[in-house]
Amino acid sequence: MNARLPRLAPAALAGNQAADETADDLAQAFAQLMRDLHKQLGGAIADADTVARAAWHASRAASSGHSCIDVRDIAAAKAAADCADVVVPQLRASLTLDASAAGAWLAALAESPVVALAEDRNAQSTSPEAILKTFRPLVLDHGGLLYLYRYWDYERRLAARLLAFDCAAQVGSDGARAELLRQLFGEAPAALGERNDAPASSAHADQQRSAAATALTRRLCIISGGPGTGKTTTVVKFLAVALSLAPELRIALAAPTGKAAARMQESIRRQLADLRVADDVKCRLPSEAFTVHRLLGYRPGKVQFRHHRERPLNFDVVVVDEASMLDLALAAKLLDALPEHGRLILLGDKDQLASVETGAVFAEICAAREPNGASDTHAPEPLEASSKQTIDSPTRDHGLAGSVIRLTHSYRFSAAGGIGKLARCVNDGDAGAALAYLAASPAGLRWEEAVPKASALARTLIEGYQAYIDAIRDAIRGDAIRGDAAPAAVLAAFERYRVLCAVREGEQGAVELNACIGEHFRAVLAQDRRASEWFPGRPVLVTRNDYVVKVFNGDVGVALPAPGGELLVHFPTSDRDTRTVAPARLPDCETAFAMTIHKAQGSEFDDIDIVLPIRDNRGDNRLLTRELLYTALTRARSQVRLWAPAEVVKAAIERRTRRYSGLALRLGNRANPIRDGRVQ
């Protein structure tokens, strides 16, 4: 195979077409390099093309969010390529291997000088140290998983640290701990006996109590739950109990993005008012949340953070919110930086979208709770199998079973109606029920099957920003922009509503809708539509951390005129004030009338419009998944309007995100999540 490897067709649906083409070029160059190195290092000439193809798949899969490919599983390899793009016929043919061909690939890789074997022929594990001493770009592990070395290293480091942290470590005495938990969570259901009048809320509070108790008695606690299930309430009460028992504890709060960190901070501040603990305990609760990058000490131009295994964080407890957004590399570096005595609490929703980068770390950790990855704190019977999937019986003797807690009751959404019911239908994969419910036009939901062109759609969408437009007019008309109240009011008005898009580019993409909404916005405010990209009222989303300017990925600001006429971008601060930054000083940012669903993770709005693409050049909507739609729906507190044809909604609900990885295997999950497709 001296010719270049087959290339992928352009991806109109992908979030960033240029990035897709770059990933394709990178995979092509990497495959060529592996072929050349294989030959130069004495590998069998006959195996060079096979090694190159496998290297191509490993690189392309990593660019698509997978940490490995399963050479034994042709469906896995095919899905890894399909996840990024449709495949040209020549490449598709190369993926349809029979069992003997897969065996030949494994044999060729096992003998290649560019591939390290994490397990030898006798299934004896090769030590990481041995692999490090004889570094090779590819690693074959678990009998058939092919990794780029860096992701193999991140995965084995993360698994080792998680298992090391999965141990008992109690705060305070049993009696003192139990009494404080009773004060904050009420009587446990067991104490109420079999009374028929025992409130249902006590059972719901027991889930939260179980989570807090786990965090107080183990060094690792993972709490998964949907919006409004009380994750923040639980962690605030846990911190209050911990500080009551051990006032000297040093605690850090963090989240993957600046927006998520700000929301975490605000949520905790709101909880303090009703917290039934002494004032001195409230004063010791942390008041600031950091991005994970800032917590670890990001250094521009450096791969390694300031804090790592040899220079750990100076905290006893680290709480990370929106942990589903953690990618494999960041999660590994976070665990590396924790002190040996430290305690880690991860909060998130396992049913949300996985990280934009490689891995589905939070979902895989939660899968260790039960083999089917879906139990709650009371260990119900396993979920019924879908299609031909095999479900094992619940077990407590593997993985991180004792450290993972699931909260199931939402205090925000009713499971019987509105957004909550639709989200449940989507999460259950019941497209028929979801479509029927949407068609009934229930309170809080509107469904528009006919999706107009971007310009016409923008004229409707801008109505959602009327309160924002009014706030800008009031601020400018009254010259109130001189004070702090007006910018804060403008920011608050903007945060009430948002347009969420499944894709970045295309007719229904965020870029096109931002341009159209921006044009209508200028017309409504009688602004010169020929002016530069910066205009009064332009909302911007920061997409890159800047530690000098102190704005971070996910931060949202609004451009407003200063008394002298120049525009300044106002960002909210932790004390509900605002700070200003000149547009020229901002790092990478983009207009934020419309944003992708991925970038909306960690945010909440009163009302949202969700826009799904009606079609794409490839004839399907492969990136539209159950997790994407669920994540979008649960960004809203009150109202959702969905713009999408029925067939698009149905396809999205029936398609699950699949990411290939060996993390759950390393954590001791007896079921193979890669081959069974259980880990999203």
XYZ file of C-alpha atoms in Angstrom:
680
model
C 0.000 0.000 0.000
C 2.323 2.686 -1.258
C -0.532 4.999 -2.146
C -1.880 7.404 0.391
C -4.525 6.064 2.733
C -8.127 6.845 1.723
C -9.288 10.194 3.004
C -12.504 11.146 4.735
C -15.077 13.250 2.954
C -15.669 16.800 4.276
C -17.955 16.993 7.301
C -20.633 19.625 6.940
C -22.260 18.564 10.178
C -19.183 18.454 12.360
C -18.708 21.271 14.824
C -15.649 22.547 13.000
C -15.000 21.427 9.427
C -11.456 22.826 9.426
C -10.662 20.836 12.562
C -12.018 17.672 10.927
C -9.811 18.184 7.905
C -6.826 18.852 10.163
C -7.521 15.628 12.075
C -7.687 13.748 8.780
C -4.354 15.208 7.668
C -2.826 14.388 11.046
C -4.027 10.780 10.876
C -2.664 10.483 7.346
C 0.754 11.822 8.363
C 0.866 9.654 11.498
C 0.015 6.516 9.531
C 2.743 7.274 7.006
C 5.245 7.850 9.812
C 4.331 4.559 11.513
C 4.697 2.702 8.220
C 8.153 4.195 7.660
C 9.301 3.585 11.245
C 8.011 0.020 11.147
C 10.221 -0.664 8.132
C 13.242 1.254 9.442
C 13.164 -0.603 12.768
C 13.139 -3.999 11.104
C 9.436 -4.818 11.061
C 8.089 -7.263 8.493
C 7.583 -5.485 5.168
C 4.382 -7.448 4.598
C 2.889 -5.994 7.795
C 3.740 -2.340 7.092
C 0.428 -1.489 5.436
C -1.594 -3.157 8.198
C 0.318 -1.232 10.860
C -0.247 1.994 8.922
C -3.990 1.399 8.646
C -4.259 0.584 12.341
C -2.278 3.735 13.171
C -4.598 5.782 10.967
C -7.640 4.473 12.832
C -6.054 5.070 16.243
C -5.231 8.682 15.380
C -8.589 9.431 13.755
C -10.455 7.801 16.636
C -8.566 9.947 19.156
C -9.581 13.058 17.212
C -13.192 11.868 17.495
C -13.096 11.495 21.279
C -12.159 7.810 21.580
C -9.140 6.870 23.669
C -8.527 3.663 21.687
C -9.859 1.373 18.969
C -10.789 -2.278 19.412
C -8.975 -4.184 16.698
C -11.056 -7.288 17.454
C -14.342 -5.515 17.030
C -14.932 -4.347 13.485
C -18.094 -2.528 14.535
C -16.006 -0.564 17.020
C -13.424 0.365 14.420
C -16.148 1.300 11.963
C -17.978 3.400 14.558
C -14.752 5.155 15.473
C -14.394 6.359 11.899
C -18.109 6.988 11.393
C -18.233 9.126 14.526
C -16.092 11.686 12.749
C -17.457 11.403 9.246
C -18.948 9.233 6.557
C -16.362 6.959 5.005
C -15.485 6.755 1.333
C -16.101 3.293 -0.209
C -12.437 2.226 -0.264
C -12.029 2.896 3.451
C -15.347 1.300 4.343
C -14.199 -1.829 2.530
C -11.005 -1.852 4.575
C -13.078 -1.866 7.760
C -15.262 -4.846 6.918
C -12.828 -7.442 8.213
C -13.725 -11.017 9.061
C -12.443 -12.714 12.203
C -9.343 -14.093 10.502
C -8.435 -10.652 9.152
C -8.826 -9.137 12.619
C -6.534 -11.866 13.919
C -3.995 -11.014 11.246
C -4.092 -7.348 12.286
C -3.470 -8.313 15.905
C -0.581 -10.568 14.929
C 1.001 -7.847 12.785
C 0.646 -5.254 15.538
C 2.031 -7.607 18.184
C 5.213 -8.083 16.149
C 5.638 -4.462 15.071
C 8.547 -2.483 16.546
C 6.304 0.617 16.789
C 3.764 -1.142 19.033
C 4.297 -1.855 22.743
C 2.451 -4.783 24.280
C 0.892 -3.967 27.636
C 0.324 -7.707 28.068
C 2.712 -10.397 26.871
C 1.770 -13.656 25.184
C 1.135 -15.324 28.562
C -1.289 -12.562 29.601
C 1.234 -11.254 32.131
C 1.036 -7.491 32.412
C 4.053 -5.562 31.245
C 4.881 -2.893 33.796
C 4.337 0.740 32.801
C 7.990 1.334 33.688
C 9.096 -1.251 31.133
C 6.965 0.348 28.445
C 8.301 3.777 29.366
C 11.899 2.565 28.974
C 11.169 1.184 25.514
C 8.823 3.923 24.344
C 6.750 3.127 21.271
C 4.068 5.353 19.738
C 1.306 2.717 19.897
C 0.243 0.409 22.726
C -1.816 -2.789 22.438
C -3.666 -3.629 25.657
C -6.541 -5.752 26.985
C -6.014 -8.283 24.217
C -6.999 -5.990 21.375
C -7.319 -2.319 22.295
C -4.939 -0.133 20.310
C -3.973 3.222 21.846
C -1.854 6.177 20.996
C 0.724 6.034 23.782
C -0.330 9.278 25.465
C -3.939 8.128 25.937
C -2.864 4.709 27.180
C -0.656 6.457 29.726
C -3.406 8.868 30.824
C -5.889 6.023 31.156
C -3.702 3.710 33.241
C -2.587 6.631 35.489
C -6.171 7.743 36.038
C -7.394 4.235 36.827
C -4.539 3.595 39.247
C -5.191 6.838 41.136
C -8.958 6.293 41.272
C -8.508 2.813 42.713
C -5.936 4.107 45.197
C -8.390 6.774 46.368
C -11.256 4.285 46.626
C -10.747 3.562 50.320
C -12.192 4.382 53.717
C -11.196 7.678 55.347
C -13.577 8.935 57.994
C -14.102 12.507 59.123
C -15.008 12.655 62.820
C -16.512 9.956 65.009
C -19.478 7.830 63.973
C -21.759 9.388 66.587
C -20.889 13.018 65.847
C -21.159 12.428 62.115
C -24.556 10.735 62.421
C -25.953 13.535 64.580
C -24.847 16.270 62.175
C -26.271 14.357 59.217
C -29.572 14.029 61.104
C -29.630 17.770 61.801
C -29.070 18.685 58.160
C -30.962 15.916 56.342
C -33.628 14.943 58.879
C -34.398 11.471 60.172
C -33.329 8.565 58.006
C -36.225 6.512 56.564
C -35.137 3.571 58.743
C -35.790 5.699 61.834
C -39.320 6.415 60.607
C -40.109 2.701 60.584
C -42.859 1.336 58.359
C -45.238 4.250 58.840
C -47.554 4.732 55.881
C -47.483 8.482 56.447
C -43.701 8.694 56.135
C -43.141 11.492 53.599
C -41.742 10.576 50.194
C -39.337 13.472 50.632
C -37.570 11.516 53.362
C -36.612 8.824 50.867
C -35.365 11.469 48.454
C -33.383 13.132 51.232
C -31.952 9.720 52.083
C -30.266 9.626 48.676
C -28.599 12.919 49.496
C -27.742 11.729 53.010
C -26.158 8.577 51.561
C -24.076 10.700 49.212
C -22.921 13.006 52.019
C -22.147 10.029 54.259
C -20.083 8.458 51.489
C -18.101 11.675 51.062
C -17.480 11.746 54.828
C -16.282 8.149 55.048
C -14.379 7.605 51.799
C -11.609 9.505 50.045
C -13.449 9.252 46.735
C -17.116 10.090 46.161
C -18.843 10.361 42.790
C -22.359 11.841 42.800
C -24.382 11.583 39.595
C -27.788 13.147 39.123
C -29.819 15.170 36.671
C -30.693 18.862 37.039
C -32.408 19.713 40.301
C -31.602 16.436 42.061
C -29.770 18.257 44.831
C -26.115 17.713 44.010
C -25.159 21.199 45.211
C -27.375 20.914 48.291
C -25.716 17.617 49.130
C -22.185 18.900 48.740
C -22.847 22.065 50.773
C -24.232 19.989 53.637
C -21.314 17.574 53.344
C -18.882 20.489 53.587
C -20.772 21.901 56.578
C -20.576 18.571 58.403
C -16.911 18.107 57.484
C -15.962 21.594 58.696
C -17.971 21.139 61.892
C -16.007 17.968 62.619
C -12.646 19.152 61.289
C -12.452 22.978 61.150
C -8.888 22.895 59.809
C -9.864 21.246 56.506
C -8.649 23.114 53.405
C -11.281 22.903 50.677
C -11.170 23.786 46.968
C -14.127 24.141 44.598
C -13.599 23.742 40.859
C -15.327 23.134 37.526
C -14.057 22.521 33.980
C -15.100 25.947 32.623
C -15.323 29.476 33.949
C -19.082 29.532 33.441
C -19.553 26.277 35.352
C -17.297 27.532 38.141
C -19.314 30.760 38.418
C -22.578 28.809 38.575
C -21.160 26.502 41.234
C -20.080 29.506 43.263
C -23.475 31.179 42.992
C -25.356 27.960 43.811
C -23.334 27.446 46.970
C -23.863 31.070 48.000
C -27.644 30.628 47.673
C -27.559 27.459 49.784
C -25.826 29.193 52.697
C -28.868 31.253 53.692
C -30.901 28.172 54.658
C -28.026 26.113 56.036
C -28.697 25.161 59.661
C -25.156 25.336 61.027
C -23.177 27.766 63.166
C -22.085 31.028 61.571
C -18.417 30.198 62.064
C -18.910 27.061 59.946
C -20.581 29.111 57.205
C -17.643 31.526 57.255
C -15.192 28.701 56.672
C -17.015 27.398 53.604
C -15.068 28.337 50.440
C -16.494 31.351 48.642
C -14.665 31.018 45.325
C -14.680 28.298 42.677
C -11.843 27.912 40.182
C -11.557 26.394 36.752
C -9.730 23.070 36.976
C -6.928 24.552 34.866
C -6.558 27.474 37.252
C -6.693 25.171 40.286
C -3.905 23.000 38.891
C -1.827 26.015 37.877
C -1.906 26.240 34.109
C 1.310 27.629 32.619
C 1.120 29.022 29.074
C 3.293 27.030 26.712
C 3.833 24.238 29.240
C 2.356 20.745 29.050
C 2.673 20.161 32.791
C 0.617 22.098 35.324
C 2.242 23.771 38.324
C 0.692 21.102 40.549
C 1.362 17.431 39.823
C 2.379 14.213 41.580
C 5.627 15.666 42.943
C 4.074 19.041 43.803
C 0.516 18.271 44.918
C -2.273 20.687 45.704
C -2.356 22.135 49.196
C -5.966 21.096 49.826
C -7.541 18.345 51.882
C -10.806 18.242 49.924
C -11.383 19.014 46.237
C -14.936 19.243 44.869
C -15.386 19.310 41.078
C -18.775 20.179 39.575
C -19.885 19.356 35.998
C -17.421 16.466 36.027
C -18.943 14.970 32.865
C -17.007 17.700 31.027
C -13.639 16.368 32.247
C -11.633 14.784 29.454
C -9.220 11.913 29.979
C -6.050 14.021 30.078
C -7.414 16.653 32.480
C -8.907 14.020 34.786
C -5.586 12.157 34.944
C -3.700 15.355 35.755
C -6.244 16.310 38.416
C -5.911 12.939 40.175
C -2.117 13.131 39.902
C -2.142 16.505 41.667
C -4.197 15.392 44.669
C -2.219 14.842 47.875
C -2.089 11.279 49.182
C -4.342 12.182 52.116
C -6.744 14.169 49.916
C -10.432 13.629 49.353
C -12.120 14.051 45.942
C -15.832 14.611 45.260
C -16.994 14.604 41.635
C -20.457 15.965 40.782
C -22.106 15.503 37.414
C -24.781 13.931 35.257
C -23.681 10.676 33.633
C -26.422 11.035 31.002
C -25.112 14.340 29.646
C -22.723 14.782 26.774
C -19.214 13.529 27.338
C -16.262 15.898 27.166
C -15.423 17.597 23.896
C -11.935 16.105 24.066
C -10.941 12.456 24.417
C -12.750 10.139 26.809
C -16.041 9.725 28.663
C -14.475 9.633 32.101
C -17.455 10.442 34.315
C -19.787 7.970 32.589
C -17.188 5.212 32.820
C -16.574 5.863 36.508
C -20.331 5.734 37.109
C -20.498 2.466 35.157
C -18.375 0.948 37.914
C -21.330 1.415 40.302
C -23.080 -1.536 38.694
C -22.204 -3.560 35.594
C -25.074 -1.907 33.718
C -23.981 1.502 34.988
C -27.479 2.501 36.015
C -28.138 1.753 39.676
C -29.263 4.202 42.329
C -28.354 4.375 45.998
C -30.782 1.618 46.889
C -29.449 -0.902 44.357
C -32.627 -1.790 42.418
C -32.878 -4.679 40.028
C -30.788 -4.109 36.877
C -32.365 -2.353 33.929
C -33.910 -4.534 31.282
C -31.636 -5.193 28.365
C -32.151 -3.284 25.160
C -31.743 -5.215 21.897
C -29.299 -8.082 22.488
C -27.311 -6.455 25.255
C -26.563 -8.732 28.206
C -27.003 -7.316 31.695
C -25.134 -8.888 34.580
C -26.579 -9.143 38.086
C -25.727 -6.309 40.469
C -22.538 -6.802 42.374
C -20.636 -4.841 44.976
C -17.251 -6.506 44.659
C -15.780 -4.690 41.711
C -14.670 -1.273 40.553
C -15.652 1.796 42.526
C -19.010 0.380 43.628
C -18.837 1.828 47.121
C -17.922 5.334 45.996
C -20.563 6.073 43.342
C -23.964 7.457 44.362
C -26.838 8.304 42.040
C -29.503 10.910 42.875
C -32.740 10.195 41.026
C -35.401 12.632 42.272
C -35.556 16.037 40.588
C -36.868 18.923 42.673
C -36.880 21.158 39.584
C -38.726 19.048 37.032
C -41.788 16.912 37.535
C -41.378 13.444 36.070
C -45.094 13.558 35.253
C -44.978 16.490 32.854
C -43.163 19.347 31.150
C -39.433 19.362 30.510
C -38.864 16.597 33.060
C -41.149 14.115 31.315
C -39.675 14.841 27.889
C -36.132 14.533 29.230
C -37.049 11.161 30.751
C -38.474 9.931 27.424
C -35.306 11.032 25.649
C -33.065 9.430 28.258
C -35.032 6.184 28.036
C -34.638 6.162 24.255
C -38.421 6.159 23.782
C -38.764 8.214 20.598
C -42.441 7.344 20.140
C -43.399 8.599 23.577
C -41.265 11.723 23.176
C -42.831 12.656 19.828
C -46.350 11.997 21.098
C -45.719 14.160 24.133
C -44.259 16.981 22.047
C -47.248 16.830 19.695
C -49.602 17.315 22.664
C -48.071 20.776 23.317
C -47.723 20.370 27.092
C -47.008 23.317 29.358
C -43.426 24.492 29.078
C -42.812 22.887 25.677
C -43.348 23.998 22.077
C -42.431 22.020 18.996
C -41.889 23.589 15.581
C -41.488 20.866 12.946
C -41.089 23.334 10.084
C -37.672 24.967 10.421
C -37.323 28.120 8.283
C -34.141 29.479 6.740
C -31.681 31.094 9.127
C -32.683 34.698 8.384
C -36.399 34.048 8.889
C -35.718 31.908 11.946
C -33.597 34.679 13.458
C -36.526 37.121 13.251
C -38.472 34.781 15.527
C -35.586 33.919 17.824
C -34.710 37.544 18.561
C -38.065 37.885 20.323
C -36.561 35.832 23.128
C -34.023 38.599 23.682
C -36.633 41.350 24.147
C -35.901 41.739 27.875
C -32.204 41.972 27.019
C -32.855 44.625 24.367
C -34.977 46.621 26.827
C -32.215 46.456 29.452
C -29.662 47.798 26.959
C -31.990 50.631 25.920
C -32.624 51.581 29.542
C -28.925 51.580 30.352
C -27.919 53.697 27.365
C -30.901 56.075 27.525
C -30.389 56.864 31.198
C -26.611 57.050 30.950
C -26.740 54.523 33.791
C -23.841 52.765 32.173
C -21.628 54.942 34.367
C -22.616 52.857 37.376
C -22.439 49.150 38.061
C -26.158 48.422 38.341
C -26.957 48.769 34.645
C -24.265 46.379 33.308
C -25.253 43.824 35.946
C -28.907 44.166 34.931
C -28.011 43.785 31.254
C -25.996 40.643 31.972
C -28.810 39.211 34.092
C -31.317 39.854 31.303
C -29.082 38.160 28.762
C -28.663 35.062 30.933
C -32.418 34.420 31.026
C -32.626 33.146 27.451
C -30.416 31.416 24.903
C -30.521 29.793 21.475
C -28.839 26.375 21.492
C -27.683 24.727 18.270
C -26.644 21.136 17.707
C -23.952 22.178 15.250
C -21.625 25.087 14.726
C -21.761 25.420 10.949
C -24.486 25.097 8.344
C -27.923 26.646 7.811
C -29.079 25.823 11.345
C -25.627 26.228 12.914
C -24.544 28.677 15.597
C -22.315 30.725 13.270
C -25.064 31.429 10.728
C -27.723 32.114 13.351
C -25.415 34.454 15.269
C -24.839 36.460 12.103
C -28.567 36.676 11.344
C -29.647 37.428 14.914
C -26.893 40.032 15.179
C -28.167 41.764 12.044
C -31.739 41.884 13.361
C -30.441 42.984 16.756
C -28.671 45.991 15.244
C -31.775 46.883 13.270
C -33.973 46.781 16.380
C -31.553 49.065 18.236
C -31.175 51.323 15.167
C -27.462 50.627 14.937
C -25.290 50.851 11.839
C -25.299 47.307 10.474
C -22.148 48.041 8.474
C -20.119 48.674 11.614
C -17.369 46.369 12.860
C -17.952 43.078 14.625
C -18.071 44.975 17.925
C -21.334 46.781 18.639
C -23.296 47.828 21.762
C -25.027 44.791 23.187
C -22.836 42.211 21.471
C -22.691 39.166 23.788
C -19.447 37.217 23.633
C -18.370 33.781 24.796
C -14.703 33.393 25.718
C -13.235 30.219 24.211
C -9.695 30.314 25.609
C -8.330 30.877 29.109
C -6.311 34.061 29.636
C -4.681 34.181 33.058
C -3.335 37.707 32.532
C -6.692 39.283 31.671
C -8.387 36.802 34.044
C -11.109 35.633 31.708
C -11.643 31.946 31.111
C -13.139 29.484 28.676
C -16.925 29.645 29.042
C -17.099 33.174 30.470
C -19.855 35.306 28.932
C -19.657 39.088 28.687
C -21.593 41.921 27.056
C -20.177 44.895 25.132
C -21.565 48.240 26.336
C -20.543 51.848 25.625
C -18.505 53.684 28.250
C -19.213 57.373 28.989
C -16.592 58.348 26.419
C -18.263 56.244 23.742
C -15.722 53.432 23.532
C -16.985 49.888 23.984
C -16.035 47.822 27.012
C -16.947 44.203 27.631
C -18.571 43.635 31.031
C -18.149 40.290 32.798
C -19.931 39.258 36.001
C -17.860 38.920 39.171
C -18.265 36.691 42.202
C -19.764 39.528 44.259
C -22.531 40.151 41.692
C -20.700 43.181 40.355
C -19.059 43.480 36.936
C -15.549 44.028 35.661
C -14.626 45.470 32.275
C -12.153 44.421 29.618
C -11.341 46.274 26.408
C -12.266 44.177 23.343
C -8.677 44.324 22.075
C -7.436 42.599 25.242
C -9.802 39.655 25.054
C -8.500 36.224 24.034
C -10.403 34.138 21.485
C -14.133 34.791 21.725
C -17.272 34.516 19.621
C -20.740 36.067 19.460
C -23.095 34.238 21.804
C -26.714 34.919 20.807
C -26.619 31.298 19.680
C -24.201 28.716 21.029
C -23.630 25.034 20.494
C -25.137 22.611 22.983
C -21.629 21.416 23.838
C -20.642 24.932 24.902
C -23.859 25.337 26.892
C -22.846 22.564 29.289
C -22.551 24.012 32.761
C -25.097 26.755 31.982
C -28.781 27.187 32.799
C -31.392 29.565 31.400
C -35.048 30.275 32.096
C -36.057 29.739 28.471
C -34.287 28.242 25.476
C -34.796 27.586 21.792
C -33.164 24.374 20.536
C -32.356 24.254 16.825
C -31.459 20.923 15.218
C -30.213 20.632 11.606
C -32.958 19.481 9.264
C -30.518 17.611 7.025
C -26.909 17.406 5.966
C -25.001 16.462 2.859
C -24.413 12.921 4.060
C -28.074 12.034 4.407
C -28.011 11.508 8.166
C -27.430 13.423 11.360
C -24.800 11.245 12.934
C -23.735 13.750 15.569
C -27.303 14.174 16.813
C -27.639 11.821 19.755
C -29.786 11.096 22.768
C -27.174 12.661 25.039
C -27.038 15.843 22.947
C -30.807 16.364 23.054
C -31.025 15.489 26.768
C -28.252 17.963 27.571
C -30.003 20.700 25.589
C -33.407 20.130 27.200
C -32.009 20.207 30.705
C -30.355 23.606 30.214
C -33.828 25.188 30.620
C -35.602 25.911 33.880
C -39.014 26.922 32.511
C -39.622 26.914 28.754
C -38.266 24.979 25.761
C -39.071 25.477 22.098
C -37.670 22.765 19.821
C -37.098 23.404 16.120
C -36.713 20.082 14.289
C -38.585 17.711 11.961
C -40.007 14.574 13.577
C -37.599 12.257 11.774
C -34.612 14.226 13.090
C -35.892 14.107 16.676
C -36.593 10.376 16.356
C -33.137 9.631 14.949
C -31.425 11.638 17.684
C -33.278 9.858 20.485
C -32.530 6.430 19.027
C -28.820 7.113 18.547
C -26.488 6.863 21.533
C -23.023 8.333 21.845
C -20.362 5.639 21.883
C -16.806 6.208 22.967
C -14.245 3.457 23.045
C -11.988 3.141 26.045
C -10.518 0.670 28.489
C -11.036 2.764 31.619
C -14.031 0.816 32.931
C -12.080 -2.419 32.445
C -9.167 -1.012 34.429
C -11.568 -0.005 37.192
C -12.677 -3.607 37.542
C -16.037 -3.583 35.766
C -16.593 -7.226 34.819
C -18.692 -6.296 31.805
C -16.700 -5.086 28.813
C -18.184 -1.636 28.099
C -16.471 -1.421 24.748
C -17.944 -4.560 23.282
C -21.325 -4.247 25.018
C -21.678 -0.545 24.211
C -22.759 0.383 27.726
C -20.525 3.344 28.335
C -21.434 6.441 26.393
